[in-house]
mmCIF file of C-alpha atoms in Angstrom:
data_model
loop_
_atom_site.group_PDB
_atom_site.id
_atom_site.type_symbol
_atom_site.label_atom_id
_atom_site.label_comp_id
_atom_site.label_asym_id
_atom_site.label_seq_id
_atom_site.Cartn_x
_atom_site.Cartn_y
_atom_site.Cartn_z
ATOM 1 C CA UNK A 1 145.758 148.006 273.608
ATOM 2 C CA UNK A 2 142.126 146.571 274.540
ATOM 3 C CA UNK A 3 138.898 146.714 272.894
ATOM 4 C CA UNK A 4 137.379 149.080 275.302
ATOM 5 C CA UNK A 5 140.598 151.431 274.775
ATOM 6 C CA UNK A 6 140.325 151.504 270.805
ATOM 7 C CA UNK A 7 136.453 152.491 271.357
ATOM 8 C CA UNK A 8 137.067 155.418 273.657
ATOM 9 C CA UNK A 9 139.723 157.202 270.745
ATOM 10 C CA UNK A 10 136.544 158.150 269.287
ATOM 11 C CA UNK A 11 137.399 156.525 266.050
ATOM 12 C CA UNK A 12 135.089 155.201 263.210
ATOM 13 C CA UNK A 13 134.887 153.782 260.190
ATOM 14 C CA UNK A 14 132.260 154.090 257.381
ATOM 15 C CA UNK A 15 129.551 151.258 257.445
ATOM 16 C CA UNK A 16 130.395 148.504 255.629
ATOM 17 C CA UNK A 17 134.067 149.342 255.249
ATOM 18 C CA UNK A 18 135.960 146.836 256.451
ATOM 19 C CA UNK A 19 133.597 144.292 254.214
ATOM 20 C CA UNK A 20 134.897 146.115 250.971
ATOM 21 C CA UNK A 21 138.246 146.765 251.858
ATOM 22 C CA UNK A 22 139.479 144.102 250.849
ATOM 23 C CA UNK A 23 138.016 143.721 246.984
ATOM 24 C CA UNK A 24 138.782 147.817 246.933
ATOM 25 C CA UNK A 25 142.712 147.012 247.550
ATOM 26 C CA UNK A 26 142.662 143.994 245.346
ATOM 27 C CA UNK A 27 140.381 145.814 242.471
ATOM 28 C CA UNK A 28 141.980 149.210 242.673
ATOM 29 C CA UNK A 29 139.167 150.986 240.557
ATOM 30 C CA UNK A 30 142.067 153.525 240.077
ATOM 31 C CA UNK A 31 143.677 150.699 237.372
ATOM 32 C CA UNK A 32 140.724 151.488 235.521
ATOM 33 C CA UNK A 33 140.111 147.814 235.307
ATOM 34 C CA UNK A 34 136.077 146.188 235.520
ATOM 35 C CA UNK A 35 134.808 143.391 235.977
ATOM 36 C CA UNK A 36 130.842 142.488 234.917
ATOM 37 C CA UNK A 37 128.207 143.222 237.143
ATOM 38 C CA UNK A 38 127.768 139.901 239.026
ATOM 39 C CA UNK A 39 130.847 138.307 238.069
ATOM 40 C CA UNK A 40 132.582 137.320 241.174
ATOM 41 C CA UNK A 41 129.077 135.659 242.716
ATOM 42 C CA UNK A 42 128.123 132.802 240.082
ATOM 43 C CA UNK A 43 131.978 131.703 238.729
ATOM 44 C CA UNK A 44 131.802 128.745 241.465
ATOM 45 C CA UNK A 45 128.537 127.328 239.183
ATOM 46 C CA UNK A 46 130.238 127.998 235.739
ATOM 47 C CA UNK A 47 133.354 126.187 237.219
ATOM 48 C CA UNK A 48 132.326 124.030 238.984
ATOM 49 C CA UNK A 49 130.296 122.633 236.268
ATOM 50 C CA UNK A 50 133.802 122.474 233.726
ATOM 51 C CA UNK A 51 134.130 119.222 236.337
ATOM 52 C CA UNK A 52 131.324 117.132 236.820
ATOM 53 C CA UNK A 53 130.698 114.629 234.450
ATOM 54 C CA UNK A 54 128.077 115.377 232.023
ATOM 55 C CA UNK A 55 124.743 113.296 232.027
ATOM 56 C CA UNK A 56 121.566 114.511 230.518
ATOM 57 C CA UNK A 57 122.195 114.308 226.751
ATOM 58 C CA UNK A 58 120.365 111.832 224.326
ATOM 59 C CA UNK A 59 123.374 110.615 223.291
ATOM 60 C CA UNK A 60 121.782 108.129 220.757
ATOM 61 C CA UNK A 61 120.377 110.632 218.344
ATOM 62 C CA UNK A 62 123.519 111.760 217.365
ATOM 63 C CA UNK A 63 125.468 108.433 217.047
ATOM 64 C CA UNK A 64 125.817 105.843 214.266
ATOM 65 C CA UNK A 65 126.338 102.144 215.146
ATOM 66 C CA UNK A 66 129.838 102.779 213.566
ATOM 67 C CA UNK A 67 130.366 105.304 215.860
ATOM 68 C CA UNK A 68 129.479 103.339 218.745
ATOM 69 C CA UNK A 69 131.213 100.850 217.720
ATOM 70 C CA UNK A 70 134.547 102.477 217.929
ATOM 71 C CA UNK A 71 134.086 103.876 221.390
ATOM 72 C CA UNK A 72 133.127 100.674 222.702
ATOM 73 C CA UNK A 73 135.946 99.100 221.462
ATOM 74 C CA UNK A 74 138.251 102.141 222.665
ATOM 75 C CA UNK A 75 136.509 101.884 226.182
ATOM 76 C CA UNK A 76 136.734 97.834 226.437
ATOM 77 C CA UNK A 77 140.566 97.819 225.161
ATOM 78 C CA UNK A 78 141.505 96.045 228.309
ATOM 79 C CA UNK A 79 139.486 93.181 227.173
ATOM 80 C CA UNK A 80 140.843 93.430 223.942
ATOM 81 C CA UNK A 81 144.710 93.918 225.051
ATOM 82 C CA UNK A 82 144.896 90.805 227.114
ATOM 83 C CA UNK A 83 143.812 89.128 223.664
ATOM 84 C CA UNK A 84 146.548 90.508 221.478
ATOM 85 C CA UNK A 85 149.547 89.849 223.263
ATOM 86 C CA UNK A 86 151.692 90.006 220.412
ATOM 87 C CA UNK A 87 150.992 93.033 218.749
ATOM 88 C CA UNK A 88 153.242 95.636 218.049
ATOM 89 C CA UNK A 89 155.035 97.713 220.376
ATOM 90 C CA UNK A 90 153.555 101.125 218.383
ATOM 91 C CA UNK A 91 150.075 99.772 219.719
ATOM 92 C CA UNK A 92 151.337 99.124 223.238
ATOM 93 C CA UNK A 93 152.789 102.753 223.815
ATOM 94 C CA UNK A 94 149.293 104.019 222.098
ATOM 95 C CA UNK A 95 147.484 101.321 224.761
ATOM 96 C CA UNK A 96 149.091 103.238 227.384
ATOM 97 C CA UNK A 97 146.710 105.598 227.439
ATOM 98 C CA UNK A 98 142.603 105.523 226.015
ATOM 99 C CA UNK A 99 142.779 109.026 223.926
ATOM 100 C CA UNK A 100 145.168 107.745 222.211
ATOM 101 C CA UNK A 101 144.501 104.668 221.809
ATOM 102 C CA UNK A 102 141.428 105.556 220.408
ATOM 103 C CA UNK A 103 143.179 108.312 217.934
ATOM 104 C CA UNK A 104 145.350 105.635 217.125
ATOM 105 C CA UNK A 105 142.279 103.118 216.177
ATOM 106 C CA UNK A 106 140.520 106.089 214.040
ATOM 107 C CA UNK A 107 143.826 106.798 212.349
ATOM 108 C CA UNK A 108 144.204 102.855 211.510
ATOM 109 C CA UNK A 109 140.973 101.858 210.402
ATOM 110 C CA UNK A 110 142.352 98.648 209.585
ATOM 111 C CA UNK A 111 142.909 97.425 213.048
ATOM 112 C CA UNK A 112 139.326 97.509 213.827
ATOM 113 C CA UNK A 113 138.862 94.743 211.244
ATOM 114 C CA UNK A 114 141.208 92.461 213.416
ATOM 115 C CA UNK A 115 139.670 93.105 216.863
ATOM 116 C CA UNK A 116 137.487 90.637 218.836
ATOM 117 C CA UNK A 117 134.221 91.866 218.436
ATOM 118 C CA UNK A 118 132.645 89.631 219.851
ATOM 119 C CA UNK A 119 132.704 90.614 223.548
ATOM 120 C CA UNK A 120 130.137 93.873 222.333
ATOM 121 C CA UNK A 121 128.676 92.616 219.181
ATOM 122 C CA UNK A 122 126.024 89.938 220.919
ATOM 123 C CA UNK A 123 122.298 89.336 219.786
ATOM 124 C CA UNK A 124 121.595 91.875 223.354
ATOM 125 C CA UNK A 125 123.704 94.641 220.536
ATOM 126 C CA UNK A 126 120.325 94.815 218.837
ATOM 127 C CA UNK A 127 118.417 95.106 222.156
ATOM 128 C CA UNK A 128 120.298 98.149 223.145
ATOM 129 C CA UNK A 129 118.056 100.631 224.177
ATOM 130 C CA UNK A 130 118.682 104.342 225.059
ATOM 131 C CA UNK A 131 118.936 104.313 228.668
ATOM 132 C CA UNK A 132 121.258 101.371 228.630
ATOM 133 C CA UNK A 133 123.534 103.151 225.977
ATOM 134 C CA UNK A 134 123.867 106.487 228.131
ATOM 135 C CA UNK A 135 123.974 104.349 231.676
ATOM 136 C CA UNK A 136 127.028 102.525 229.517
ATOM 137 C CA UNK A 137 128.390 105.489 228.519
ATOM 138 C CA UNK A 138 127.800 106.742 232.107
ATOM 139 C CA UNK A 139 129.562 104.393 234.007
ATOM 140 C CA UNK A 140 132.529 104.511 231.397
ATOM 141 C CA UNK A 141 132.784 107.854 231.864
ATOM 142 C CA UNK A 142 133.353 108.687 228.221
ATOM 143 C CA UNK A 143 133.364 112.164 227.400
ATOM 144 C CA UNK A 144 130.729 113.999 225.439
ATOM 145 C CA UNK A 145 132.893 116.058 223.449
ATOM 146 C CA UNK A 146 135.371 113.213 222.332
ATOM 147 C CA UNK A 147 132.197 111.630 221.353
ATOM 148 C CA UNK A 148 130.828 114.347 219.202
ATOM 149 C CA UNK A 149 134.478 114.817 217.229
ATOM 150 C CA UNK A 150 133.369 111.081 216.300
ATOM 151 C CA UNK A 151 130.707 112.128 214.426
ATOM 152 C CA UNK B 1 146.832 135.303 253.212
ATOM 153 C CA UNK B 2 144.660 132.249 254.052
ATOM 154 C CA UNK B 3 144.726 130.385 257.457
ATOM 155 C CA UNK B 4 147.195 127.794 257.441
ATOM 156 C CA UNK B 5 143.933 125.853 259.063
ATOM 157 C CA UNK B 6 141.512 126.870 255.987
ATOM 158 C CA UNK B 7 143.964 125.825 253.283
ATOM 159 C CA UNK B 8 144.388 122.372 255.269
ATOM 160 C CA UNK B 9 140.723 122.361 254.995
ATOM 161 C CA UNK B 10 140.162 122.423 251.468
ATOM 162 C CA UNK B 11 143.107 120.549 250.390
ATOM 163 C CA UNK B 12 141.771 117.772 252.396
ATOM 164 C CA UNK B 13 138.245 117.968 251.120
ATOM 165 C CA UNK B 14 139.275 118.560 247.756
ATOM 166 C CA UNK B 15 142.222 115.107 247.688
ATOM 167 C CA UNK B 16 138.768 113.187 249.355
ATOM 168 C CA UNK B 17 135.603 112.143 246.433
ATOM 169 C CA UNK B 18 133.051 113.007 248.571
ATOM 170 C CA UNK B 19 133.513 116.042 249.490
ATOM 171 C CA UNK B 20 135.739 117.630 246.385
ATOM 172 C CA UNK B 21 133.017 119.521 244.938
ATOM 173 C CA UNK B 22 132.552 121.392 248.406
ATOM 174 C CA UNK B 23 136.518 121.622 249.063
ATOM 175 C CA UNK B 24 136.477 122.988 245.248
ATOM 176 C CA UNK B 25 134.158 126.020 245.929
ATOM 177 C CA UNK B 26 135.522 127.003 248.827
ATOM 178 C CA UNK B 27 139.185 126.986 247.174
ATOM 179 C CA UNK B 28 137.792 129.703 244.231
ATOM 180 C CA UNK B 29 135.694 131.173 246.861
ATOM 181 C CA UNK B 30 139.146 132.012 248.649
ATOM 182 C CA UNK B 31 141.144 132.649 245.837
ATOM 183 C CA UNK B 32 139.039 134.000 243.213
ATOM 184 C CA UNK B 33 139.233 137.651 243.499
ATOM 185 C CA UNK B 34 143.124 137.404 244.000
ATOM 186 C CA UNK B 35 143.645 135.137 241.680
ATOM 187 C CA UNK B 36 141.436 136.949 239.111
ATOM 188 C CA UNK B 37 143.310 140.363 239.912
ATOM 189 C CA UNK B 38 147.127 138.818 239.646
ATOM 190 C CA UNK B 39 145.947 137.131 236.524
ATOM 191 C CA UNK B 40 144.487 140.138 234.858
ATOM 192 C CA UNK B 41 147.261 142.722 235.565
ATOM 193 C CA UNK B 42 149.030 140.020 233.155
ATOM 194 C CA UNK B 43 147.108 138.792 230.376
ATOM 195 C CA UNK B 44 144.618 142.731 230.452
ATOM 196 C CA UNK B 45 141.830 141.347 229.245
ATOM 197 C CA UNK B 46 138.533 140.924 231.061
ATOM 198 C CA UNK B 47 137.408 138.081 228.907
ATOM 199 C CA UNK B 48 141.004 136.922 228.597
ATOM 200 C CA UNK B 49 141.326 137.097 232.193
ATOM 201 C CA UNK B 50 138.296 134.991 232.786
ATOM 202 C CA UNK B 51 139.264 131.733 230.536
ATOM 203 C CA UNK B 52 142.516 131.704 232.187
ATOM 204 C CA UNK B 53 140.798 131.452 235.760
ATOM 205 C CA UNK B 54 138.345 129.069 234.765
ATOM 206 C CA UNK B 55 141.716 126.743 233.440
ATOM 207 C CA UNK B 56 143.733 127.386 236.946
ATOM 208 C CA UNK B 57 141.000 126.301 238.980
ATOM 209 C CA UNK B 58 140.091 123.200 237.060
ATOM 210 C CA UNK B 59 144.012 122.845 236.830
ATOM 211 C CA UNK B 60 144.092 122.582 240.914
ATOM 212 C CA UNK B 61 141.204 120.347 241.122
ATOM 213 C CA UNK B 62 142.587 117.748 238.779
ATOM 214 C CA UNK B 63 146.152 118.219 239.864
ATOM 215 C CA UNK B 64 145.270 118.412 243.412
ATOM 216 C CA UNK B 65 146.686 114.769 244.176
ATOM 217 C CA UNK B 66 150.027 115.880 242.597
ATOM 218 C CA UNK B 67 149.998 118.976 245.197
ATOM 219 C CA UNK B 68 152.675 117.803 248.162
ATOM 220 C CA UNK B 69 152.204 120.277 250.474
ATOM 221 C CA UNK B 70 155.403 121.332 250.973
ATOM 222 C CA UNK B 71 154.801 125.083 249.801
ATOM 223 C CA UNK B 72 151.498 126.215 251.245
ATOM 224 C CA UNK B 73 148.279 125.668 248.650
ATOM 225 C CA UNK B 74 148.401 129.886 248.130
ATOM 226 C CA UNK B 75 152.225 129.803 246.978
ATOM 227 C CA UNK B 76 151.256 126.702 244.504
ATOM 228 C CA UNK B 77 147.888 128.040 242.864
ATOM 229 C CA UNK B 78 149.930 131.536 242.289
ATOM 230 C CA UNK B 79 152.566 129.648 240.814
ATOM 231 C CA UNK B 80 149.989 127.833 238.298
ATOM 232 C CA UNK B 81 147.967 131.294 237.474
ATOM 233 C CA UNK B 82 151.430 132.936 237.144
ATOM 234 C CA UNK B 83 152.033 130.286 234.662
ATOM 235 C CA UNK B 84 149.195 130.082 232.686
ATOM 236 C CA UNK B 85 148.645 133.914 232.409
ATOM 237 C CA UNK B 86 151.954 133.970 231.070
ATOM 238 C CA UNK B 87 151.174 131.179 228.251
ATOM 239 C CA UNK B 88 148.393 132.843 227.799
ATOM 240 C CA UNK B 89 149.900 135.912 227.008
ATOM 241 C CA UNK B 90 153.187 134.023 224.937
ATOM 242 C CA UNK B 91 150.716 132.625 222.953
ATOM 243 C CA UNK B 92 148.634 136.018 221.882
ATOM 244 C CA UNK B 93 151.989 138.077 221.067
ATOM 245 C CA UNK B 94 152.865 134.666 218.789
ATOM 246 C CA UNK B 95 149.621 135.267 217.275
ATOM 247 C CA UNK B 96 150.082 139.220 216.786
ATOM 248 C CA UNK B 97 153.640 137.959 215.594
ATOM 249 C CA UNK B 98 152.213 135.930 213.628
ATOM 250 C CA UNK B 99 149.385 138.272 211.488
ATOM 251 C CA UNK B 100 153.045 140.902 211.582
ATOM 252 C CA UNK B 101 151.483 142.983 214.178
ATOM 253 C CA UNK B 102 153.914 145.201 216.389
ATOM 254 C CA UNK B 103 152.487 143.202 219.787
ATOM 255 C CA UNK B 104 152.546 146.634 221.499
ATOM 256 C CA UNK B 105 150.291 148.439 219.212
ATOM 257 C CA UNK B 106 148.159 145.100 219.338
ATOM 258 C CA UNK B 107 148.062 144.748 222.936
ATOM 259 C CA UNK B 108 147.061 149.043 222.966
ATOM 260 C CA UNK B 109 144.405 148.641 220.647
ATOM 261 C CA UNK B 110 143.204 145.068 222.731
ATOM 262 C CA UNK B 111 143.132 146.960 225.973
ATOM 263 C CA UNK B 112 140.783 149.806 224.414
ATOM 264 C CA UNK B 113 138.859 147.894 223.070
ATOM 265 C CA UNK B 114 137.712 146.096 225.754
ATOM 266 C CA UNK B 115 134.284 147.102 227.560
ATOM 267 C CA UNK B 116 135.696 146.577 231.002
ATOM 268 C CA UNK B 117 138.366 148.752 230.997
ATOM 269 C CA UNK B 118 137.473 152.746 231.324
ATOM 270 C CA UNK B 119 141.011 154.223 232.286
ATOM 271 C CA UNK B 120 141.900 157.478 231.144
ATOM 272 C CA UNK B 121 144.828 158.619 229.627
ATOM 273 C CA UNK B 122 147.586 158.061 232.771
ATOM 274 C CA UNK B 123 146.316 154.945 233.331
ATOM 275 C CA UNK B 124 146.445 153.446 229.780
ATOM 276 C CA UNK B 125 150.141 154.688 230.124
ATOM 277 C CA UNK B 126 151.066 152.790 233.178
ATOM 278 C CA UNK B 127 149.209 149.487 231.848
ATOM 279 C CA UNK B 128 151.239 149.858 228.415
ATOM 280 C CA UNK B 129 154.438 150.453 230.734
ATOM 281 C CA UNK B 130 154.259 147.870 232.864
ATOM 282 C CA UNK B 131 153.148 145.995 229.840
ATOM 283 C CA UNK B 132 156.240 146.805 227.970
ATOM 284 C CA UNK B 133 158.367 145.259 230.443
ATOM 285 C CA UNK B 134 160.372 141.905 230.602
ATOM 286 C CA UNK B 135 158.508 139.389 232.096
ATOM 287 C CA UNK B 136 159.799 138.904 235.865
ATOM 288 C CA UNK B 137 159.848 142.443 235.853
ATOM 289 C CA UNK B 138 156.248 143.155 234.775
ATOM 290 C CA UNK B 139 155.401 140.682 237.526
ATOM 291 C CA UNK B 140 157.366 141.580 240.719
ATOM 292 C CA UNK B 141 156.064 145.229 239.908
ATOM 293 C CA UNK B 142 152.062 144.018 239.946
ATOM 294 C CA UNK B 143 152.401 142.268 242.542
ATOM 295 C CA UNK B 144 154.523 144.781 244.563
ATOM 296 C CA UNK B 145 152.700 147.437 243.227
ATOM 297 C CA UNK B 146 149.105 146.676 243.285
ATOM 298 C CA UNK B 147 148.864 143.577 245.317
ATOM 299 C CA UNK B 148 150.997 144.713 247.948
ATOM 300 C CA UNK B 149 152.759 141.375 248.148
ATOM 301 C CA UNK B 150 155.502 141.154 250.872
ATOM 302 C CA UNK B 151 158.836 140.262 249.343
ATOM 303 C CA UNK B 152 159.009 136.936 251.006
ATOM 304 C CA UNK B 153 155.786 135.607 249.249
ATOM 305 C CA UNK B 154 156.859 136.605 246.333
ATOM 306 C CA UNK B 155 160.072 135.195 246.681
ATOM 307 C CA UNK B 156 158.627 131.888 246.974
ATOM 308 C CA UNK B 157 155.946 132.002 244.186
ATOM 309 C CA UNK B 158 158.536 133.081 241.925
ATOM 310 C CA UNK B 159 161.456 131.119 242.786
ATOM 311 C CA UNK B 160 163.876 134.115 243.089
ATOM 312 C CA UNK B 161 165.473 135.636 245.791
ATOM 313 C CA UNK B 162 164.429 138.753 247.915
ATOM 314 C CA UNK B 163 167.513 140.277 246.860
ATOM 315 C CA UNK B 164 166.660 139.633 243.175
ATOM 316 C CA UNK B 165 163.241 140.525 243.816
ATOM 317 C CA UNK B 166 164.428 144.438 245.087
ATOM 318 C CA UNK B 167 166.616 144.853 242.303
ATOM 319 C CA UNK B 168 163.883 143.639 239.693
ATOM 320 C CA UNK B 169 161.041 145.814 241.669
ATOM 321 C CA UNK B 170 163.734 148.758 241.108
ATOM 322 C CA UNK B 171 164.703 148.403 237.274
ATOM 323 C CA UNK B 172 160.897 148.333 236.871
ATOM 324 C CA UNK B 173 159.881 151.477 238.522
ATOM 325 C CA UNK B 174 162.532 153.601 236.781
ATOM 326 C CA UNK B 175 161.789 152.114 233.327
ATOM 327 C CA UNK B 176 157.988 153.076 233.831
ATOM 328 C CA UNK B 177 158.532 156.372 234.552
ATOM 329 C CA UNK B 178 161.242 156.943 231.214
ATOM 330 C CA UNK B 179 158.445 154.657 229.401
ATOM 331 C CA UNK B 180 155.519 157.457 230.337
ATOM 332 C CA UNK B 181 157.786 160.304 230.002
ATOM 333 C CA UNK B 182 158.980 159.387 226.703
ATOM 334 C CA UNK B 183 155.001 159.357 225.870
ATOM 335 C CA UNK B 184 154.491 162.628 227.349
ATOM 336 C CA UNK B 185 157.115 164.219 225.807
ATOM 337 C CA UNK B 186 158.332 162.111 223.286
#
């Protein structure tokens, strides 16, 4: 059947009809189900932004040296595993992956004591400004939230 | 159904850095009404509902290398919401379970309560039916039911056979309808 056919039949649809149809069938308002006004036209902002890496924050005001010291070390543990060949294989596994690891370093204080410091503790430690913390931070990719449960 | 074509599309963009972010709002452009609907004829909630979509879709983004494209990206991301409503919902009736709450009377009072659902009488009954049943059940009959799934698709977002599929689709209609009479008149 052509185009020109399905026009003579003298058919017709309400404006706008074929535009709903499909949120009508998938919504059935006869469920007696809502959604919020709006909903469906912002969720790509408020999920979208669940994945992007999150930038703007002072992060400096919130965090004590201490604090920063332990994510630094957590972040650098590369530098710090092909130091320690011979530790335990308990650290290894935890090595495997950074949360962990870094779980494992707040749950064993003590190991911090034995680490090489050195590589983060320079005189340019006390130079450290704000913008070079975050742009640090940044690049690491660290995330804000598993830096606030530091705290 | 999506366009074989489209879901090439955004599978591509999404499995390239550059242009994820793009390939990621066009996949909950495309799926987000469906996916919302499947999702909340399972867990009933609106707000419920919402957390669980906002998990599936970040779920496909950061799981989108692991996707092999050997079901098509629809059949995979309605395996995932399928799966995470249902946690979802596990893990409420543990809670209910938990506080020694029947998880029916919970789940009533939960659906009643919430500001985005007006039904009347009937069709708190038929939610509380379908509710009521076992889980591949409650399923097959939404998706039969109100999202007019063909058997096939089903058949391969839930792993079971067409055959299975009728005979589940079947079971549930005829426990419904004892479930709501045994309301009316019971």
């Amino acid at each position: 059947m052509d185009k020109e056919h399905i026009h003579n039949e003298g058919f017709q649809v309400p404006e706008g009809y074929f535009e709903q149809l499909e949120s009508s069938v998938l919504g059935r308002l006869d469920e007696g189900m809502e959604v919020p006004e709006g909903y469906f036209e912002n969720i790509e902002d408020r999920i979208v932004s669940k994945v992007k890496p999150q930038r703007t924050i002072s992060i400096s005001r919130y965090l004590s040296w201490s604090a920063a010291a332990v994510i630094l070390l957590s972040l650098g543990f590369w530098t710090f595993s092909s130091n320690n060949q011979g530790r335990d294989e308990t650290l290894m596994v935890a090595m495997a992956d950074e949360d962990v690891y870094l779980d494992y370093l707040l749950d064993n204080p003590e190991e911090l004591e034995s680490l090489d410091l050195s590589p983060f503790l320079d005189d340019s430690m006390n130079e450290l400004d704000d913008e070079t913390m975050i742009e640090f931070l940044d690049e690491s990719e660290f995330d804000l939230e598993d830096l606030e449960s530091l705290i | 159904m999506t366009n074989e074509l489209d879901e090439q599309k955004i599978v591509a963009q999404l499995k390239d850095p550059i242009e994820a972010e793009l390939g990621f709002r066009s996949l909950i452009g495309t799926y987000k009404e469906r996916l919302y609907w499947h999702i909340r004829r399972i867990v009933l909630i609106h707000e419920d509902t919402d957390d669980v979509l906002q998990d599936v879709f970040v779920k496909v983004y950061k799981n989108i290398h692991s996707f092999k494209e050997e079901s098509s990206l629809y059949t995979w991301i309605y395996r995932i919401a399928t799966n995470e409503a249902l946690s979802h919902k596990k893990r409420m009736q543990r809670k209910w379970e938990g506080m020694s709450q029947s998880v029916e009377e919970a789940s009533a009072q939960d659906l009643k309560a919430d500001p985005y659902f007006s039904g009347d009488d009937a069709q708190l009954a038929l939610k509380l039916a379908i509710d009521s049943l076992p889980e591949k059940q409650m399923l097959v009959f939404n998706m039969k039911y109100f999202q007019q799934l063909k058997y096939d698709e089903m058949s391969s977002i839930l792993n079971t056979s067409v055959g299975a599929l009728k005979a589940s689709y079947h079971h549930a209609v005829k426990k419904i309808e004892a479930f709501i009479k045994n309301e009316e008149y019971g």
